[in-house]
Short mmCIF file of C-alpha atoms and ligand atoms in Angstrom, two decimals:
data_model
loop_
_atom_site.label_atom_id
_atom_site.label_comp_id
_atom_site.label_asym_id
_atom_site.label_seq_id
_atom_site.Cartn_x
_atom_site.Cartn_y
_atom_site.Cartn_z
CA UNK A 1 95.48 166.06 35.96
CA UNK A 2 93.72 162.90 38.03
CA UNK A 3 92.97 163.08 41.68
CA UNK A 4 94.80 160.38 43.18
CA UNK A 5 95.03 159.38 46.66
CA UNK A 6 98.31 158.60 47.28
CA UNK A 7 101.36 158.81 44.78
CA UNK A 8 104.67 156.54 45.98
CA UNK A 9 107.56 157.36 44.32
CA UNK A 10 110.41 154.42 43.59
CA UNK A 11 114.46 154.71 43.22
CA UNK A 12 113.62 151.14 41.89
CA UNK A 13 110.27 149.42 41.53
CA UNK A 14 109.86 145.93 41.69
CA UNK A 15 106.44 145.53 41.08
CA UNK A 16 106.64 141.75 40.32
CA UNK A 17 104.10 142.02 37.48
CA UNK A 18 104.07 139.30 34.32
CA UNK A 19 107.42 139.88 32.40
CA UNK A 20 109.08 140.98 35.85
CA UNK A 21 109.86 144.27 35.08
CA UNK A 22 112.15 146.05 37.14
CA UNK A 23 111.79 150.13 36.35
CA UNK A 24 114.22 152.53 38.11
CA UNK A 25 112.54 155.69 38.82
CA UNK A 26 109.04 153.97 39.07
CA UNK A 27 105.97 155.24 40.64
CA UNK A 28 102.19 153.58 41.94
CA UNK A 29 99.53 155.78 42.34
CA UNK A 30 96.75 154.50 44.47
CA UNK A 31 92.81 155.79 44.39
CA UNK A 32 90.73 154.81 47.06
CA UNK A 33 91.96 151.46 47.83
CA UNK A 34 92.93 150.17 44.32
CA UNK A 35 95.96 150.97 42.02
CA UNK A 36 95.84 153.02 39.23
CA UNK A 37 99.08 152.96 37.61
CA UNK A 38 102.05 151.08 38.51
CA UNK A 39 105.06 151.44 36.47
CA UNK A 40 107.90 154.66 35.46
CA UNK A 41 107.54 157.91 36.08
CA UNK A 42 104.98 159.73 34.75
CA UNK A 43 105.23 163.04 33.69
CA UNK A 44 104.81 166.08 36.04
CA UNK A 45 100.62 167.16 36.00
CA UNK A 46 99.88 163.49 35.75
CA UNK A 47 98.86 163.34 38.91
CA UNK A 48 96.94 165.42 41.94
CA UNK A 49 97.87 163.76 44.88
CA UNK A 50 96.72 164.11 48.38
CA UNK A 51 99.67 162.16 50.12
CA UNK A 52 103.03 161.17 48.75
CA UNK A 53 105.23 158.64 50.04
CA UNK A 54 108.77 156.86 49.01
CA UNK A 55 111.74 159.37 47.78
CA UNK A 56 114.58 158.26 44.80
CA UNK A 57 116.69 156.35 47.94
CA UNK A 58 113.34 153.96 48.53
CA UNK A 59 112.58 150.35 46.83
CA UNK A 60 109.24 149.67 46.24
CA UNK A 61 107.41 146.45 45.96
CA UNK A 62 104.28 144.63 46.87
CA UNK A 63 103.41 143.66 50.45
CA UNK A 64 104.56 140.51 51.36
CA UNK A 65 102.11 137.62 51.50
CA UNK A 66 102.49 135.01 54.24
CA UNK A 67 100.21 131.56 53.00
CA UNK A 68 100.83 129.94 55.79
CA UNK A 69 101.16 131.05 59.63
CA UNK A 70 100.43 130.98 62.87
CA UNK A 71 100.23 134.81 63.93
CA UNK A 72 100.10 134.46 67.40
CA UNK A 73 103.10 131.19 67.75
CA UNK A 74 105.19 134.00 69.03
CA UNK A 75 104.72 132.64 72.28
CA UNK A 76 107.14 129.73 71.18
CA UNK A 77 109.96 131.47 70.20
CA UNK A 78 112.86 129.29 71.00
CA UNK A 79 111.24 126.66 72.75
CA UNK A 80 110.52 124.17 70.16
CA UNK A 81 113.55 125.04 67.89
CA UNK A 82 116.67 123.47 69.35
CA UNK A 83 117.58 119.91 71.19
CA UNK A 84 113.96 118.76 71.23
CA UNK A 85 114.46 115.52 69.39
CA UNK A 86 112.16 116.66 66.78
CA UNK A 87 109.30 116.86 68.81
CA UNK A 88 109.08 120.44 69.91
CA UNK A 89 105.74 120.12 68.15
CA UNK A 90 104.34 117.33 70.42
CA UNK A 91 106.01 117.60 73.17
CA UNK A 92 105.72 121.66 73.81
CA UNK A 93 103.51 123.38 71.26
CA UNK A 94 100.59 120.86 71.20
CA UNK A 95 100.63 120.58 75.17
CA UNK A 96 101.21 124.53 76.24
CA UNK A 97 98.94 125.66 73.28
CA UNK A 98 95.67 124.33 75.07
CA UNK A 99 96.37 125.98 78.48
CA UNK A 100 96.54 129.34 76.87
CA UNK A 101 93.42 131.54 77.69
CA UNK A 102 91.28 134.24 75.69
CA UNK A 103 93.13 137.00 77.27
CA UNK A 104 96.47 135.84 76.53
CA UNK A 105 95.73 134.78 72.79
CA UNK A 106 94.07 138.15 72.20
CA UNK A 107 97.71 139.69 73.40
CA UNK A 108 99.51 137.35 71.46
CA UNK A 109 97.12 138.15 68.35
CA UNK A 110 97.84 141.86 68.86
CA UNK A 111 101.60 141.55 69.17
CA UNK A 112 101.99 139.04 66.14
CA UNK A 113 100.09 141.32 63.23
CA UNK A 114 101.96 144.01 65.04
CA UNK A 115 104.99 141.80 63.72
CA UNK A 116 103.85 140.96 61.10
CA UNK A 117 103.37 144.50 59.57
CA UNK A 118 106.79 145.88 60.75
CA UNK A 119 108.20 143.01 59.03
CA UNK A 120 106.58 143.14 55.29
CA UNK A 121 104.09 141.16 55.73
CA UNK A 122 100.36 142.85 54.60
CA UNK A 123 98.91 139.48 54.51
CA UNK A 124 98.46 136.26 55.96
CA UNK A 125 97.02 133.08 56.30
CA UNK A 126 96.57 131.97 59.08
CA UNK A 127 95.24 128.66 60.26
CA UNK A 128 94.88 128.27 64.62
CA UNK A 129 93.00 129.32 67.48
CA UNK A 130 90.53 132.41 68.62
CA UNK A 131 90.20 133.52 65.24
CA UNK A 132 87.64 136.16 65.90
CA UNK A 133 90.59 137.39 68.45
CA UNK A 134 92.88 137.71 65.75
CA UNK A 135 90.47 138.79 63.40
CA UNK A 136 90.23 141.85 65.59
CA UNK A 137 93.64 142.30 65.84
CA UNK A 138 93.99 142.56 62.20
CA UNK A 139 91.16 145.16 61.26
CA UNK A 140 92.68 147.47 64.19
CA UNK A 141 96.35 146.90 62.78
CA UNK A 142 95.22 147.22 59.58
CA UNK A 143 96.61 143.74 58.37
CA UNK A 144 94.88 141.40 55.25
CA UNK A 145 94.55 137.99 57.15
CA UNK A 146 92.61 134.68 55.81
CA UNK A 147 91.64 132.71 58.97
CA UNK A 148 90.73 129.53 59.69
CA UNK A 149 89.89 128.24 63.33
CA UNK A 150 91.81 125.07 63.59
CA UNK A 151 90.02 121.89 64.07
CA UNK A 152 90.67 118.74 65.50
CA UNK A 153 89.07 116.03 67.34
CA UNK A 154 92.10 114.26 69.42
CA UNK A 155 93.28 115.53 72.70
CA UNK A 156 96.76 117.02 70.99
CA UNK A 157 98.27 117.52 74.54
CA UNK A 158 98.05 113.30 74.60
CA UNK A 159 99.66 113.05 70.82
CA UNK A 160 102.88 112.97 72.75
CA UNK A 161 102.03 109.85 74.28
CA UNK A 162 100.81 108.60 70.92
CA UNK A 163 97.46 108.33 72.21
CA UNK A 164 95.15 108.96 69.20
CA UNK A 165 91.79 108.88 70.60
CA UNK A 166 89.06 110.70 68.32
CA UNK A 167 86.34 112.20 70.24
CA UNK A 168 84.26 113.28 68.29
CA UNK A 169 82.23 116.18 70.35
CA UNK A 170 85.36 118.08 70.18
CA UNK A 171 85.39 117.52 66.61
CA UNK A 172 82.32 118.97 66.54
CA UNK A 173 82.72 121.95 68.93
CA UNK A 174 85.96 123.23 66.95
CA UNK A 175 84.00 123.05 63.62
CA UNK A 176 81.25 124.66 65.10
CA UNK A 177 83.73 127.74 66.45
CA UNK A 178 85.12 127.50 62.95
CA UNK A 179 81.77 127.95 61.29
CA UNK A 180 80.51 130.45 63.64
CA UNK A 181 83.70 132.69 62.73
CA UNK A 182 83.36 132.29 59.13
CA UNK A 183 79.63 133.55 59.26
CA UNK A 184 80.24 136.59 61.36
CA UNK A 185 83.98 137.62 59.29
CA UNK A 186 83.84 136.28 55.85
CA UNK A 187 83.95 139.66 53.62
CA UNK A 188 83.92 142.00 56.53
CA UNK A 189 86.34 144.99 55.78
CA UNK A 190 85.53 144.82 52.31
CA UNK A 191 86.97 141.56 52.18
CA UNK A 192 90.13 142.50 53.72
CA UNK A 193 89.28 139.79 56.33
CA UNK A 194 88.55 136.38 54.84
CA UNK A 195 87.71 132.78 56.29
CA UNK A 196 88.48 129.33 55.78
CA UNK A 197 87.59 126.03 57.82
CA UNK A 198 91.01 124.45 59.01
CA UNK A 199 91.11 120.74 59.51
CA UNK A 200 94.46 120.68 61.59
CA UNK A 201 96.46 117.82 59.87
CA UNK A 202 95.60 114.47 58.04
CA UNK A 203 95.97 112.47 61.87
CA UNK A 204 94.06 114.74 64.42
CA UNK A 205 90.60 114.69 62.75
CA UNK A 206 88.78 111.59 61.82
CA UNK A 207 87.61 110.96 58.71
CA UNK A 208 84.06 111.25 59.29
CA UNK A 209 85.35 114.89 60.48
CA UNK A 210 87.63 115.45 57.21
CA UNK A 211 84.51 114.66 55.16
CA UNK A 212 81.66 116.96 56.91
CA UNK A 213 84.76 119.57 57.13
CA UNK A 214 84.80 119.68 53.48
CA UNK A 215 81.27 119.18 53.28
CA UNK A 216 80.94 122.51 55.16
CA UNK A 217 83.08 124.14 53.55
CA UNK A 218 81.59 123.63 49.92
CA UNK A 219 78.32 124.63 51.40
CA UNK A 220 79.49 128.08 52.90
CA UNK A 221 81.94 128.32 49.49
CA UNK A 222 84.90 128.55 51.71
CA UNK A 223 88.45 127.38 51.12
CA UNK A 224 90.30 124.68 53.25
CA UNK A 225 93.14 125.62 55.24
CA UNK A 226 95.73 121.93 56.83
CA UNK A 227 98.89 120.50 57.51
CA UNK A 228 99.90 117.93 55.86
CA UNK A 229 103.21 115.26 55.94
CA UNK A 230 104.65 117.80 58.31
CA UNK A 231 106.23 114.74 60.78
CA UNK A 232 107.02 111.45 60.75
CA UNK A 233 104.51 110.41 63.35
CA UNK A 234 101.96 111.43 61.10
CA UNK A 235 102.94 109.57 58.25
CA UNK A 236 103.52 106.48 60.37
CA UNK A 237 99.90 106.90 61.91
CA UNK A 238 98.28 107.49 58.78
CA UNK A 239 99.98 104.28 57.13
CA UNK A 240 99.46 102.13 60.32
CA UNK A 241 95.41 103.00 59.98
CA UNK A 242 94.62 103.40 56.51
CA UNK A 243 97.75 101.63 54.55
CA UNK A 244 98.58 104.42 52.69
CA UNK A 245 100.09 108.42 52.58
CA UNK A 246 98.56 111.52 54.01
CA UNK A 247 97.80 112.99 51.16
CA UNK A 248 96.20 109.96 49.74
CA UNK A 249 94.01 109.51 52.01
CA UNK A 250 92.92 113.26 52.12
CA UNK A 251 92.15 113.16 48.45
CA UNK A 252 89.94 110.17 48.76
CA UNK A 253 88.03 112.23 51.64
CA UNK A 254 87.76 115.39 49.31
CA UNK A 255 89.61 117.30 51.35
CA UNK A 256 92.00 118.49 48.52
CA UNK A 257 90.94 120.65 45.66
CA UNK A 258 91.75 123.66 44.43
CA UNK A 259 90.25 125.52 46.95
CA UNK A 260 93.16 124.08 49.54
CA UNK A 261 95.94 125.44 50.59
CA UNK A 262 98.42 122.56 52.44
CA UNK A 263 101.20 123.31 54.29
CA UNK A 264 104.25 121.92 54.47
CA UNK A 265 104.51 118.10 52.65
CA UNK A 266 107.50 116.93 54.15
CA UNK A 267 107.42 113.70 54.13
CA UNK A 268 105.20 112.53 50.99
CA UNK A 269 105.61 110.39 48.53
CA UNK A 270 105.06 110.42 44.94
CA UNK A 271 102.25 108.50 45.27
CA UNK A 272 100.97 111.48 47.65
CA UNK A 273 102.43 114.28 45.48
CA UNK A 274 100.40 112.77 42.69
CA UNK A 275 96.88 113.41 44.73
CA UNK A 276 98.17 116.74 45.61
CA UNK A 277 98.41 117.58 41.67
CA UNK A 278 95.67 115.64 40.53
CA UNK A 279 94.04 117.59 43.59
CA UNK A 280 94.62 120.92 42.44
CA UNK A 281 95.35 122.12 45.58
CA UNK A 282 98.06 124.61 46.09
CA UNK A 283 101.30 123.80 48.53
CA UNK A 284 102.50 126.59 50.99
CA UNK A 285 106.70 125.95 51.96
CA UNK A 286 107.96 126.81 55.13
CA UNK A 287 111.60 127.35 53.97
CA UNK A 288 112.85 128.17 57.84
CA UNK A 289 111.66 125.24 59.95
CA UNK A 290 113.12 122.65 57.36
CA UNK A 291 116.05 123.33 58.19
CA UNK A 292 115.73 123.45 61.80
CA UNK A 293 113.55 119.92 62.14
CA UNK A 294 116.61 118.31 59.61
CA UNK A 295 114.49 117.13 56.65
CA UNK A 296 113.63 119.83 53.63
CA UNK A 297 110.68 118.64 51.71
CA UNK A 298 111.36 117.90 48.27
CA UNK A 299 110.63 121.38 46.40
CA UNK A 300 111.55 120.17 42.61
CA UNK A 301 109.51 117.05 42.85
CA UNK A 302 106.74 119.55 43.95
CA UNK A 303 107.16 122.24 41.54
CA UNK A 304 107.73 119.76 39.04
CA UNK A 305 104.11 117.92 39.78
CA UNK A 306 102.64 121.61 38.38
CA UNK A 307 101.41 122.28 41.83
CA UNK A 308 100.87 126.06 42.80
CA UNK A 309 103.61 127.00 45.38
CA UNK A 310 104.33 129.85 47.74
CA UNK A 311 106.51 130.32 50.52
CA UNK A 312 105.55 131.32 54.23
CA UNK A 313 107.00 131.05 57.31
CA UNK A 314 105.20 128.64 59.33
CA UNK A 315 105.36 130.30 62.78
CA UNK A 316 107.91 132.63 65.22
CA UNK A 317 110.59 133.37 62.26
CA UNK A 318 108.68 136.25 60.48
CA UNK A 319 111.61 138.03 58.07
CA UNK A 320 110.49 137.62 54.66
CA UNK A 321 113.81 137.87 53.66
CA UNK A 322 115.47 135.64 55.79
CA UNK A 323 112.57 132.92 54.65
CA UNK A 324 113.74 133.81 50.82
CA UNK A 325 117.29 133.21 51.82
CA UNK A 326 116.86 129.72 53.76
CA UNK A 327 115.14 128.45 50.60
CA UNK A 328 117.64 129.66 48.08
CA UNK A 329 120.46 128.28 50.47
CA UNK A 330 118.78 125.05 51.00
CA UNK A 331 117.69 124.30 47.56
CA UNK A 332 120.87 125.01 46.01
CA UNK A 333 122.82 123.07 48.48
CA UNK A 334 120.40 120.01 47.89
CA UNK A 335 121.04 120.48 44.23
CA UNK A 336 124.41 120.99 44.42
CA UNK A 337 123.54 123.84 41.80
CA UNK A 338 124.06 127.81 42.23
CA UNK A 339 121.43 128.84 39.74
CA UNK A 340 118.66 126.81 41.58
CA UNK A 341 116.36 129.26 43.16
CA UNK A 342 116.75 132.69 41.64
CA UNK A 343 115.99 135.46 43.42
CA UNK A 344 113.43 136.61 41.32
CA UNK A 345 111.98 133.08 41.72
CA UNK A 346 112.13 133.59 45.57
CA UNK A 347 110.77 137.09 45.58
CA UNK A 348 107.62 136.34 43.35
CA UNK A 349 107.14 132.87 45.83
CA UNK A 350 106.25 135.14 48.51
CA UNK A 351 104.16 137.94 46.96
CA UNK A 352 102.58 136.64 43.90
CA UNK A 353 102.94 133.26 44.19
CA UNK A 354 101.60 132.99 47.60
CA UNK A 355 98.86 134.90 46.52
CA UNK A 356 98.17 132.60 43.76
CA UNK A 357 98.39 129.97 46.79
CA UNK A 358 95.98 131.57 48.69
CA UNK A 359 93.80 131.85 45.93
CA UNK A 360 93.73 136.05 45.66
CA UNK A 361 95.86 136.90 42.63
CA UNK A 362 93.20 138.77 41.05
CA UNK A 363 93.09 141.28 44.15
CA UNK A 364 96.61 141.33 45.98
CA UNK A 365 100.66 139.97 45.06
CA UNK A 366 101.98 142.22 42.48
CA UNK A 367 101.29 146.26 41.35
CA UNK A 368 99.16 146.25 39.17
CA UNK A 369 96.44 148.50 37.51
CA UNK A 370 93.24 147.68 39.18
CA UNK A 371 94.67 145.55 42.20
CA UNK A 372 93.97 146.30 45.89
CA UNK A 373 96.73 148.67 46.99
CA UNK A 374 99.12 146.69 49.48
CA UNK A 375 102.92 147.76 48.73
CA UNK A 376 106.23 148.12 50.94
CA UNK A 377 108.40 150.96 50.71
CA UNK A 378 112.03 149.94 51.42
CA UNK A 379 114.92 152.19 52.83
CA UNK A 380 117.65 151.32 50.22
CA UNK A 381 119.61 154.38 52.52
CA UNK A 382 121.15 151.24 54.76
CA UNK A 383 124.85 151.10 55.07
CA UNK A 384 124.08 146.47 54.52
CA UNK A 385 122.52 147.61 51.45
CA UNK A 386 124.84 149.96 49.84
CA UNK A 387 125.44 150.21 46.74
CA UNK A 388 122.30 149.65 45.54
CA UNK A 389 122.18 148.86 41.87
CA UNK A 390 118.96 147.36 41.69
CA UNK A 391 119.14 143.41 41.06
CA UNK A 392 116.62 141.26 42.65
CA UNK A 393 119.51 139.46 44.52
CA UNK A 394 120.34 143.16 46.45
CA UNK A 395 116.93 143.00 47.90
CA UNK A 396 116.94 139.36 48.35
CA UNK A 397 120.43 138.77 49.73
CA UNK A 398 121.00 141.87 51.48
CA UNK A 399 117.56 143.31 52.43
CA UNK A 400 115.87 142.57 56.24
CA UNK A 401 112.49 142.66 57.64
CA UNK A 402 113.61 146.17 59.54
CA UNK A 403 114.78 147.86 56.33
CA UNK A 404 110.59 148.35 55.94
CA UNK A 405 110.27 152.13 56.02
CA UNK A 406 106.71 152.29 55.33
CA UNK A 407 103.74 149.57 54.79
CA UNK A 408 100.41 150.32 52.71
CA UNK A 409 97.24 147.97 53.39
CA UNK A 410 94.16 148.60 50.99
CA UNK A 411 95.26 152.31 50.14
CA UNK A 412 95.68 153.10 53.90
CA UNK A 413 98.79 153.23 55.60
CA UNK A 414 99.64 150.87 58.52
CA UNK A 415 103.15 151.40 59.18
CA UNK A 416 105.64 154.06 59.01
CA UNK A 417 108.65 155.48 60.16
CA UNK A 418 109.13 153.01 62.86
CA UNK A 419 105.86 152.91 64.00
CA UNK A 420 102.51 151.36 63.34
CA UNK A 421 99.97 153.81 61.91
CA UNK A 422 96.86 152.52 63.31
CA UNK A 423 97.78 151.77 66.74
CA UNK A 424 99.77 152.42 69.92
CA UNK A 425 101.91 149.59 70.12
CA UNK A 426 103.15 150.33 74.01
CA UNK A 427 100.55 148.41 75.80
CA UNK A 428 100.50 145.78 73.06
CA UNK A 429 104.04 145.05 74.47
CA UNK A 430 103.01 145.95 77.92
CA UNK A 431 100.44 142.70 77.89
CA UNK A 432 102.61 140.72 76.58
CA UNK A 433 105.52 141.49 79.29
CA UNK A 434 103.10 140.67 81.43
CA UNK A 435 102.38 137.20 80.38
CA UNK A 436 105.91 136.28 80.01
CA UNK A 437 106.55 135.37 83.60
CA UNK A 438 103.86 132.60 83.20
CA UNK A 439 104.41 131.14 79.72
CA UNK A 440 107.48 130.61 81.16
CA UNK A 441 107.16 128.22 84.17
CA UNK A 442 104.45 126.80 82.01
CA UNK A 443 107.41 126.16 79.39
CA UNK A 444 109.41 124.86 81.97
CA UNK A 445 106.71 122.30 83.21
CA UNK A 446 106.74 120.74 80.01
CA UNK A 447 110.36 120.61 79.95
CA UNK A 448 111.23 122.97 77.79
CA UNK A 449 113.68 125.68 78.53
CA UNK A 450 115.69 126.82 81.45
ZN1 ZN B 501 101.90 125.45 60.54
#
């Protein structure tokens, strides 16, 4: 009999290993912070465990991994969605985002990993401001986050008058905040918490910046974390300047490699999917904003290229499920094809192959023997989800982000039962109530909202 940790019992197990098993009546035990068998049932006396979780009406599966977020864009929510011309971006985010303060992006750091747990999510990537706020958030939630302070050196409020100025002492101070971040929380929490250096998008940083970016980054063996053909503008500036397409011209200034995750791709070419998978680097999709900004980037030419791909959901849309179901919906409507998309497909994009993205298959993604210990249990015991048989498409049709019963983080629990396991998430909501008043008339002022 083996001392064991923590022994979680499956109706079905989904455990999105090679061969993609799925084994009804399936069971991970978990030592320390590691797995130590993930498959059936073993037989009675296999185990001595200190804690048991999950139950023959549960669904378990590995924790969702985000590649690609903004936790704190809560602040947002339905602002820069709907009759904005396509500029929410510009014309709200970029402006309100620099008049938000330490306090308030500490509360919204809090209250987005609180999110993101209840919703699946056991890691992320995130890539925008106070990251040693959010940091903090995460090893008090309990959440796996890679972050990357974003970097820039335009004024972004003035990108909505297309004024493109560098400045390059704010180029400067963001990397610097960036740096200093990655040398205090690279590692920490036995590498739960991870850094990259985030050069925002191929238009707001130079290319003086995009080169000592990279140059940093190779020296402090860090990733790179950008946006990349996410809007027309940005294409159109990029051409205007340097004749060619965003991803070109990031290539040529080292930025890509495999080492990079990019977000988003929207509006590239060939010629800039080509550098992308010449690159190496790996592609995180966004499947909910597409849809909401009217242009879906084009997924098969991606795939297709060989370049790595995971989904994520961008920012203030956090269901994992609902993100697997825009993608499936969009893709097979663009194709015109119902077996585009499989749910198995969409299930390993965001846990295995998002961690493949994010460069941390060897640790985190699917259960495994040996892997860090991050799993969801699912309550199948829904009247949506009943009868349960057990096909991916039941979880990936049916399933929602509050159908989470229980999250595990690194062998420790961070969520169950409704609540978060770590901390009290009252005054989290408190704080933010509190701010709401003023976000809003700041909202307003930028004319957005009512
Ligand atoms: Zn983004």
């Amino acid at each position: 009999m083996r001392d064991i940790d923590l022994l979680v019992t499956a109706g079905f197990l989904y455990p999105m290993s090679p061969g993609f098993p799925v084994w009804r009546d399936g069971e991970v035990a978990v030592a320390g912070n590691r797995i130590v068998h993930a498959g059936p049932r073993q037989p009675d006396g296999t185990w001595r465990a200190k804690r048991r979780l999950g139950g023959p009406g549960m669904a378990v599966l590995p924790g969702f991994v985000n590649c690609h977020t903004h936790t704190a864009s809560i602040v947002f929510r339905g602002r820069t969605d709907d009759n904005t011309r396509g500029l929410g971006l510009y014309d709200v985010a970029f402006r309100m985002e620099k008049s938000i303060g330490r306090e308030e992006w500490r509360d919204l750091s809090w209250a987005g990993a609180a999110e993101m747990i209840r919703s699946g999510f056991t890691t992320v990537n995130d890539l925008w401001y106070a990251p040693d706020l959010l940091a903090e958030a995460c090893v008090a939630t309990g959440l796996r986050a890679t972050i990357a302070n974003k970097i820039f050196d335009v004024r972004l409020e003035r990108l909505s008058a297309e004024d493109y100025t560098h400045y390059p002492e704010i180029g400067e101070a963001r990397l610097r905040e960036g740096i200093d971040f990655a040398e205090r929380w690279h590692g920490r929490e036995d590498g739960r918490i991870l850094a990259r250096l985030g050069p925002h998008a191929s238009d707001t940083c130079a290319p003086a910046l995009h080169r000592t970016i990279r140059a940093e980054a190779d020296r402090l063996r860090l990733g790179l974390h950008v946006h990349t053909a996410q809007s027309r503008r940005e294409v159109e500036e990029i051409g205007r300047r340097h004749g060619r397409g965003p991803l070109e011209l990031l290539r040529e200034l080292g930025v890509l490699g495999p080492d990079t995750t990019i977000a988003h791709l929207t509006f590239a070419t060939d010629a800039d999917l080509d550098a992308v998978a010449s690159s190496g680097a790996h592609y995180a999709h966004c499947p909910t904003m597409y849809p909401r900004r009217g242009r879906y980037p084009r997924f098969q030419a991606i795939v297709d290229r060989g370049i790595q791909t995971g989904f994520a959901t961008d920012w203030m849309q956090n269901d994992p499920f609902e993100t697997m179901r825009y993608a499936i919906s969009a893709l097979r409507l663009i194709a015109g094809d119902a077996d585009v998309m499989p749910c198995r497909e969409a299930l390993a994009r965001i846990t295995i192959e998002a961690a493949k993205t994010m460069g941390l298959e060897h640790e985190i993604g699917s259960l495994e023997a040996g892997k860090k210990a991050d799993l969801i249990v699912v309550d199948l015991d829904r009247p949506h989800l009943q009868p349960f048989y057990g096909d991916y498409a039941a979880l990936v049709f049916y399933a929602r982000a509050d159908d989470v019963a229980t999250s595990v983080v690194d062998g420790r629990i961070v969520y169950d039962q409704g609540r978060l396991a770590l901390v009290d998430e009252a005054p989290i909501r408190a704080a933010l109530a509190r701010h709401v008043p003023i976000w809003h008339s700041r909202l307003v002022e930028l004319g957005a909202g009512i």
